[in-house]
mmCIF file of C-alpha atoms and ligand atoms in Angstrom:
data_model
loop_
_atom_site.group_PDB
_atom_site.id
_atom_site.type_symbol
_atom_site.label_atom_id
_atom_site.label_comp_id
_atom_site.label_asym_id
_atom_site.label_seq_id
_atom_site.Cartn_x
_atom_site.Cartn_y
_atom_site.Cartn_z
ATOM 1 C CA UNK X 1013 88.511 90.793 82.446
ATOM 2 C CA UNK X 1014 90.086 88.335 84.295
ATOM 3 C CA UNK X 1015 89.007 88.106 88.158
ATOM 4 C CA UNK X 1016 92.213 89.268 89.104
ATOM 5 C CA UNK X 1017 92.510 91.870 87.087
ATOM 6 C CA UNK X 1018 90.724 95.372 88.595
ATOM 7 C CA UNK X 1019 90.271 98.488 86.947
ATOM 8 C CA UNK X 1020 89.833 101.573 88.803
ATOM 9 C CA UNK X 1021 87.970 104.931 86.928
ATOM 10 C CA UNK X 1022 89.127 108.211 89.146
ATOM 11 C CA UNK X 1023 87.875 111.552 88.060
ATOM 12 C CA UNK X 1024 90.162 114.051 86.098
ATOM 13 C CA UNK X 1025 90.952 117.269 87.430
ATOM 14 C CA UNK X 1026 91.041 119.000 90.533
ATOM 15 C CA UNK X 1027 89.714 115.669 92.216
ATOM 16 C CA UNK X 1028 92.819 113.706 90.700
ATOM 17 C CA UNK X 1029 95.574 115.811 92.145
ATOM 18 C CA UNK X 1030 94.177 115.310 95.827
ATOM 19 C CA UNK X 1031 93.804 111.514 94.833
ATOM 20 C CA UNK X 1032 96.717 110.240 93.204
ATOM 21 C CA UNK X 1033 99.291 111.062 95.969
ATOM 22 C CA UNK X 1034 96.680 109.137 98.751
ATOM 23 C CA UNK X 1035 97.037 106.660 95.422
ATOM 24 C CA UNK X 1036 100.666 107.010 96.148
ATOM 25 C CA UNK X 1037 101.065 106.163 99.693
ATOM 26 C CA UNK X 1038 98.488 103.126 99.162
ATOM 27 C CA UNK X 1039 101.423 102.076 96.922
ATOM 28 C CA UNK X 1040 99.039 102.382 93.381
ATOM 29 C CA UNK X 1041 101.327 104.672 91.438
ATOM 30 C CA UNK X 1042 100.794 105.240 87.934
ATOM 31 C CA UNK X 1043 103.439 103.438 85.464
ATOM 32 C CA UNK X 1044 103.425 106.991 83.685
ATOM 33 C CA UNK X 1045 102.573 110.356 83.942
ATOM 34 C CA UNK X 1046 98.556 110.770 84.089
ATOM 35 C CA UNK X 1047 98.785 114.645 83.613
ATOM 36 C CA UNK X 1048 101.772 114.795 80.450
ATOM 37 C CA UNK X 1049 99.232 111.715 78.690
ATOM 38 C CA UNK X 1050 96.390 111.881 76.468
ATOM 39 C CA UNK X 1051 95.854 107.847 76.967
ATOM 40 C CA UNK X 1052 92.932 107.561 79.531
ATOM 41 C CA UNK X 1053 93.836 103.738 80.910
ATOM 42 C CA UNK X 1054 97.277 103.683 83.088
ATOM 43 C CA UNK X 1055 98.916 100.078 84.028
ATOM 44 C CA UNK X 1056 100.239 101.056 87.655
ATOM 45 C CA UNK X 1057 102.726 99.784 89.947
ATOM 46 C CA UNK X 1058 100.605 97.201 91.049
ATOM 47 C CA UNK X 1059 100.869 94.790 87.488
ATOM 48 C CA UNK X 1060 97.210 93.619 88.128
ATOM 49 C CA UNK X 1061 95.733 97.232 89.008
ATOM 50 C CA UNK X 1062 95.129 99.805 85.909
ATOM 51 C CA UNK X 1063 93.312 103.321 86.658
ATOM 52 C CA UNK X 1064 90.918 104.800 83.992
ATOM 53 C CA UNK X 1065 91.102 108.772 84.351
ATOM 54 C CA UNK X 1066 87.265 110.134 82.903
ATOM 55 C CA UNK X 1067 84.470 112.997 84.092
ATOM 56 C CA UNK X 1068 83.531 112.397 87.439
ATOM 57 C CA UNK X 1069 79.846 112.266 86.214
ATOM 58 C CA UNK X 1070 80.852 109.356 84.040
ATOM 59 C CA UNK X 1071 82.595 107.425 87.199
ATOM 60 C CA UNK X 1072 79.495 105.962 88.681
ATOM 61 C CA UNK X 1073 77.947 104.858 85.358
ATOM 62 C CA UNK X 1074 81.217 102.867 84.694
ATOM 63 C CA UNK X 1075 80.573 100.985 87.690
ATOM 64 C CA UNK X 1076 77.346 100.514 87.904
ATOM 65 C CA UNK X 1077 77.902 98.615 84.819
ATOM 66 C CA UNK X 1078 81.177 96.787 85.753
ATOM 67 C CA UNK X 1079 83.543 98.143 82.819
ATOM 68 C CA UNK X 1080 85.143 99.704 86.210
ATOM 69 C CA UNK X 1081 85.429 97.600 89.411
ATOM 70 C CA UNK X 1082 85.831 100.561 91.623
ATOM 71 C CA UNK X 1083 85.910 104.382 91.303
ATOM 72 C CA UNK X 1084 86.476 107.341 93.414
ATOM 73 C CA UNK X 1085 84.557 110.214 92.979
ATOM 74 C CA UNK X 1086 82.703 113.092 94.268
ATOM 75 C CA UNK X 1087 79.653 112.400 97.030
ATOM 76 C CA UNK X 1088 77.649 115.012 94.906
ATOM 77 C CA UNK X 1089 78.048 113.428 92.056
ATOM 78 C CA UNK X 1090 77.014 110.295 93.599
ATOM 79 C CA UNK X 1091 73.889 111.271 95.076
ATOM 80 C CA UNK X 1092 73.015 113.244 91.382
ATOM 81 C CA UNK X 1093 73.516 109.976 89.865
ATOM 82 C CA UNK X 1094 71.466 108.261 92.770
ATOM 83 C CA UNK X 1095 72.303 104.892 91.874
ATOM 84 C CA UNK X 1096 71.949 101.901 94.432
ATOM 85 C CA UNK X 1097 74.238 99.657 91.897
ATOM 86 C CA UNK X 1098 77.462 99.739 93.532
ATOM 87 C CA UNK X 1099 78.679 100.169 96.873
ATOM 88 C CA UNK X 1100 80.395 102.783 98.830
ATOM 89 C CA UNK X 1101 82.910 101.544 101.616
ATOM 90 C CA UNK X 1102 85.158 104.255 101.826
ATOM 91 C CA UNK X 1103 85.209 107.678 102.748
ATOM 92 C CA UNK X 1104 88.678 109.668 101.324
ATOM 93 C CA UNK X 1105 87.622 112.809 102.920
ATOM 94 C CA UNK X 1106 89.502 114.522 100.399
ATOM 95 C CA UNK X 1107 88.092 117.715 97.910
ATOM 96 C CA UNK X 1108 85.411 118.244 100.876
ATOM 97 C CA UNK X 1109 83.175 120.698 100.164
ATOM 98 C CA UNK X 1110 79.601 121.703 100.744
ATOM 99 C CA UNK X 1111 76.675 121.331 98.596
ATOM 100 C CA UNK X 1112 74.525 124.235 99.126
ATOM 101 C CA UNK X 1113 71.580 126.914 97.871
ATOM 102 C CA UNK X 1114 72.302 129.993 97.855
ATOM 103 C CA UNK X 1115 70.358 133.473 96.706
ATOM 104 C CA UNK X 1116 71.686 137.167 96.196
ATOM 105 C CA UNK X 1117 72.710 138.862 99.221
ATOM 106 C CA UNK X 1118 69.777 140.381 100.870
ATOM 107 C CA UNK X 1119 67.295 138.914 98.361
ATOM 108 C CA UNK X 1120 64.189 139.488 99.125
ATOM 109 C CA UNK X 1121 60.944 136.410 99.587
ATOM 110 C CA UNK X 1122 60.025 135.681 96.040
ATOM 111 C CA UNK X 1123 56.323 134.644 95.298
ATOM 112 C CA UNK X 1124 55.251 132.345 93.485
ATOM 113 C CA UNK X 1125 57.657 129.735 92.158
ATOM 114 C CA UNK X 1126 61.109 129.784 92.913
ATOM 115 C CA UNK X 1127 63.609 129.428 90.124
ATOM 116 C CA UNK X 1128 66.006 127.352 90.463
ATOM 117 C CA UNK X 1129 69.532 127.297 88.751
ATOM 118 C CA UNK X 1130 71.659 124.058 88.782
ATOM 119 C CA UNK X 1131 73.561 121.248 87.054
ATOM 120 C CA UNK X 1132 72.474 119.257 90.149
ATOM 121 C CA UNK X 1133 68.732 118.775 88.787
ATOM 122 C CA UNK X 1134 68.253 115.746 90.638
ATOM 123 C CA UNK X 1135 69.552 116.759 93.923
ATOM 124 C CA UNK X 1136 67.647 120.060 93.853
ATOM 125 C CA UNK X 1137 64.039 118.185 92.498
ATOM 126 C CA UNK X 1138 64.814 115.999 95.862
ATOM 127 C CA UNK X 1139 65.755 118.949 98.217
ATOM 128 C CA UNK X 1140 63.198 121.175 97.493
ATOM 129 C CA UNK X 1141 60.194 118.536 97.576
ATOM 130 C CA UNK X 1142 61.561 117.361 100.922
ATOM 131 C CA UNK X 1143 61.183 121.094 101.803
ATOM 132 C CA UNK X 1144 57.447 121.137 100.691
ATOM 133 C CA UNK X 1145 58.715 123.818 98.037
ATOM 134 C CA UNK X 1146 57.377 123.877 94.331
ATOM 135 C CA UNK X 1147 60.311 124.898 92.158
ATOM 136 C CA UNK X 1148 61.283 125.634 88.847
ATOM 137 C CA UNK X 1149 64.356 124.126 87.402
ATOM 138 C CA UNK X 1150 66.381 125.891 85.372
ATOM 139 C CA UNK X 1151 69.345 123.100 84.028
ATOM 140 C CA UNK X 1152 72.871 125.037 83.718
ATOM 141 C CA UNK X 1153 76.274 123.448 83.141
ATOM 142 C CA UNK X 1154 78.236 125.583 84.540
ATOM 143 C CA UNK X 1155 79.004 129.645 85.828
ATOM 144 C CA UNK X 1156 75.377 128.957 87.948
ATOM 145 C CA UNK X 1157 76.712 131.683 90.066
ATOM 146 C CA UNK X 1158 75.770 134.484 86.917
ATOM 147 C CA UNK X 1159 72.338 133.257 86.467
ATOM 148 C CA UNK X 1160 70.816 135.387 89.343
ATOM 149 C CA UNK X 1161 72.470 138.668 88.561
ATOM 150 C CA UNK X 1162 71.319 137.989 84.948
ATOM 151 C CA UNK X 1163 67.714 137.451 85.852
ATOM 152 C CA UNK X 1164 67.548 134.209 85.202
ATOM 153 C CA UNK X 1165 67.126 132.280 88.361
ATOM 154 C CA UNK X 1166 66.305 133.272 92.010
ATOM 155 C CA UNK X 1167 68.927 130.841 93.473
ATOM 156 C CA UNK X 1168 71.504 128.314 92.396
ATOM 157 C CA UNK X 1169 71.999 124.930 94.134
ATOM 158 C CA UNK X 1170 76.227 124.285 93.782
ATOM 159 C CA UNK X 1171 79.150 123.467 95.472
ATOM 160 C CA UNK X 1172 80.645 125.808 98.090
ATOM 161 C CA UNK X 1173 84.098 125.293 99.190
ATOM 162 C CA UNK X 1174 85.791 128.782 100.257
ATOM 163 C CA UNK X 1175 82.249 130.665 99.658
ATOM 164 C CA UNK X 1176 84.832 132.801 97.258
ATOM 165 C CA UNK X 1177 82.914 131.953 94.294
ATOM 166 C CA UNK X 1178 79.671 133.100 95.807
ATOM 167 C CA UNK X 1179 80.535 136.230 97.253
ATOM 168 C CA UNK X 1180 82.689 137.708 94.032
ATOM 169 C CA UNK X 1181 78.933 137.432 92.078
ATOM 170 C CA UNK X 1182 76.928 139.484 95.083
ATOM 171 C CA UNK X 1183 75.966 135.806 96.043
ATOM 172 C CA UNK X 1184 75.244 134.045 99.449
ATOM 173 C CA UNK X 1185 74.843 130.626 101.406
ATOM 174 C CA UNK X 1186 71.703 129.356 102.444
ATOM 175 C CA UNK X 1187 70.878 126.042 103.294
ATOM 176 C CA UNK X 1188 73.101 123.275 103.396
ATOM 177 C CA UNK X 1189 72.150 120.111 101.370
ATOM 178 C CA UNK X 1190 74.511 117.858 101.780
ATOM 179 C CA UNK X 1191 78.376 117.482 102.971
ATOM 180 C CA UNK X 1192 80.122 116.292 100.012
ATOM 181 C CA UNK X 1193 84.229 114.488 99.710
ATOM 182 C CA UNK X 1194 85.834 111.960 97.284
ATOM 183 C CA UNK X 1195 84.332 108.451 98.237
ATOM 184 C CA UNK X 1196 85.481 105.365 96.454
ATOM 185 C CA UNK X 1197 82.335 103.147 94.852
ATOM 186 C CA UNK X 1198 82.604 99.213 93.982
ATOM 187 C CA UNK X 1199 80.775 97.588 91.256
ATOM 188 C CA UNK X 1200 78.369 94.976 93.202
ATOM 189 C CA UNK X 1201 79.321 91.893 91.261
ATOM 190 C CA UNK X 1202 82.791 93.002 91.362
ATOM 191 C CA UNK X 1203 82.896 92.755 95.116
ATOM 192 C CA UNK X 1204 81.991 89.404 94.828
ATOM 193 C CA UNK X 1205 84.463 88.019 91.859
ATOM 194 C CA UNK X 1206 87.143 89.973 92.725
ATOM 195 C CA UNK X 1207 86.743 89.961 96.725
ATOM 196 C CA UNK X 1208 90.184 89.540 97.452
ATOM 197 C CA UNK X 1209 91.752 92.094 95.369
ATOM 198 C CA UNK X 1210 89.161 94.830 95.925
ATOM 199 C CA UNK X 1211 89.742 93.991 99.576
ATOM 200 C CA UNK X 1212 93.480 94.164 99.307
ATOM 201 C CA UNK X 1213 93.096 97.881 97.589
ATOM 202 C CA UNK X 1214 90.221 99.378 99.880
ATOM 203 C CA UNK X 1215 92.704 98.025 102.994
ATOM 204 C CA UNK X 1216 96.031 99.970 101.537
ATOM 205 C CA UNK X 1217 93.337 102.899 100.631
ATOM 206 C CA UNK X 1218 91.937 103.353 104.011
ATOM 207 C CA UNK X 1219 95.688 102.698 105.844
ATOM 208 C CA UNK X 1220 96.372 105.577 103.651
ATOM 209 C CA UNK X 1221 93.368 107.991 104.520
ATOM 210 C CA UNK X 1222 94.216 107.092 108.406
ATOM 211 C CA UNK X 1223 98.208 107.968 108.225
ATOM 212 C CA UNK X 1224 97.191 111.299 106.200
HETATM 213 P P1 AMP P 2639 84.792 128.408 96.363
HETATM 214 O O1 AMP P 2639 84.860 129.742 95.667
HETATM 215 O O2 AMP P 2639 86.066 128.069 97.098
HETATM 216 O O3 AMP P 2639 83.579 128.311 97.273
HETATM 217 O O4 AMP P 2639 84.678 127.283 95.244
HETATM 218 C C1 AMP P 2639 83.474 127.079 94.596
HETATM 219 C C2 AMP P 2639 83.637 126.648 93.158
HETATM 220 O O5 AMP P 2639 84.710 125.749 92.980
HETATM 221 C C3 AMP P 2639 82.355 125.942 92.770
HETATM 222 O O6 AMP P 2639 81.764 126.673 91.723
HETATM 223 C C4 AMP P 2639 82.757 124.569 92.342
HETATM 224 O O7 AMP P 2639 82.453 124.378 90.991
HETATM 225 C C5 AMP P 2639 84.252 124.479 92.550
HETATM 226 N N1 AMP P 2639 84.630 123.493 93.600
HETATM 227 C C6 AMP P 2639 85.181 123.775 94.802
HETATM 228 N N2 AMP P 2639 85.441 122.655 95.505
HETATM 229 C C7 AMP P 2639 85.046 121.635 94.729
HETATM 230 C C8 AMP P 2639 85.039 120.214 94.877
HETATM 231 N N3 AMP P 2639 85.506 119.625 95.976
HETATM 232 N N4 AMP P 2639 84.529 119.469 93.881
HETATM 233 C C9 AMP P 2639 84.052 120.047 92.767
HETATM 234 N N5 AMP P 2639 84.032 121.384 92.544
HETATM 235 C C10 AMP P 2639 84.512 122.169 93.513
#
């Protein structure tokens, strides 16, 4: 890839819809529809800028290995990946949300070892040894919230935005782990090769986040 050429992974989904119209006001529109395609590489208004649209758990590995200069992505994904490859200049504060435990309502102190329900294994494994609290891990990919009222687990570590999710499945809030938004990641040797460009898009990006 030629140093002025940059490619940019964003994550697909509910992430993208917050993202492309801050995309939009930074002037980086896609040349096409991203949600009527099934390509996953978009040329964009800006003829040496092209957005790759993937899982937000496959952003960071992209750029950690430079096939994408930059990416924007979830900070919980981020710190599940816990990579120190890239960089991270730039905040979107958009899709913020809360990464949190939480138990069944009026659960009562389990002994022993706490189970522990999550696709977050990494973050939880952290968390809980910080806490001084053996743990065991119990690796879900997704509807963590039925795992307690199933017997399963004794608490799930996910995301909590409206608290919605937890409450319809007899769940609650604990402790918070970590605050969690969209942040946009660079590629290390990226920021050095293509300085100028990635500069050029992180300054429209963050004029963009400040007007909105
Ligand atoms: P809520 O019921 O509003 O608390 O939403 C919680 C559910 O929505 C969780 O199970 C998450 O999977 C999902 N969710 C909410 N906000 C986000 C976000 N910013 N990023 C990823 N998933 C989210």
């Amino acid at each position: 890839m030629k140093p002025t050429q940059l490619v940019i992974a964003l994550t697909k989904g509910r992430i993208l819809d917050e993202v492309l119209p801050l995309f939009e006001q930074a002037n980086i529109i896609p040349a096409e529809d991203i949600s009527k395609s099934r390509k996953l590489i978009f040329d964009t208004s800006l003829p040496n800028v092209k957005l790759m649209v993937i899982r937000g758990s496959d952003v960071p590995t992209y750029v950690e290995f430079g096939s994408a200069d930059m990416g924007v992505v979830g900070k919980d994904l981020l710190l599940e990946h816990g990579s120190e490859e890239f960089y991270e200049p730039l905040d979107l504060k958009l899709a913020e949300c809360r990464l949190m435990t939480a138990e069944p309502v009026n659960a009562k102190e389990v002994s022993g070892r706490l189970k522990v329900a999550t696709k977050f294994t990494n973050i939880a494994k952290k968390y809980f040894a910080e806490q001084g609290q053996q743990i065991e891990l119990i690796k879900l990919n997704g509807a963590l919230e039925l795992a307690p009222s199933m017997g399963l687990a004794d608490a799930i570590v996910d995301i909590v935005d409206t608290g919605k999710t937890l409450t319809a499945n007899g769940l609650e809030p604990r402790e918070l782990i970590a605050h969690v938004s969209s942040r946009v990641i660079v590629n290390k040797a990226s920021m050095k090769i293509k300085n100028s460009i990635i500069r050029d898009v992180l300054g429209k990006l963050r004029a963009a986040v400040e007007n909105s």
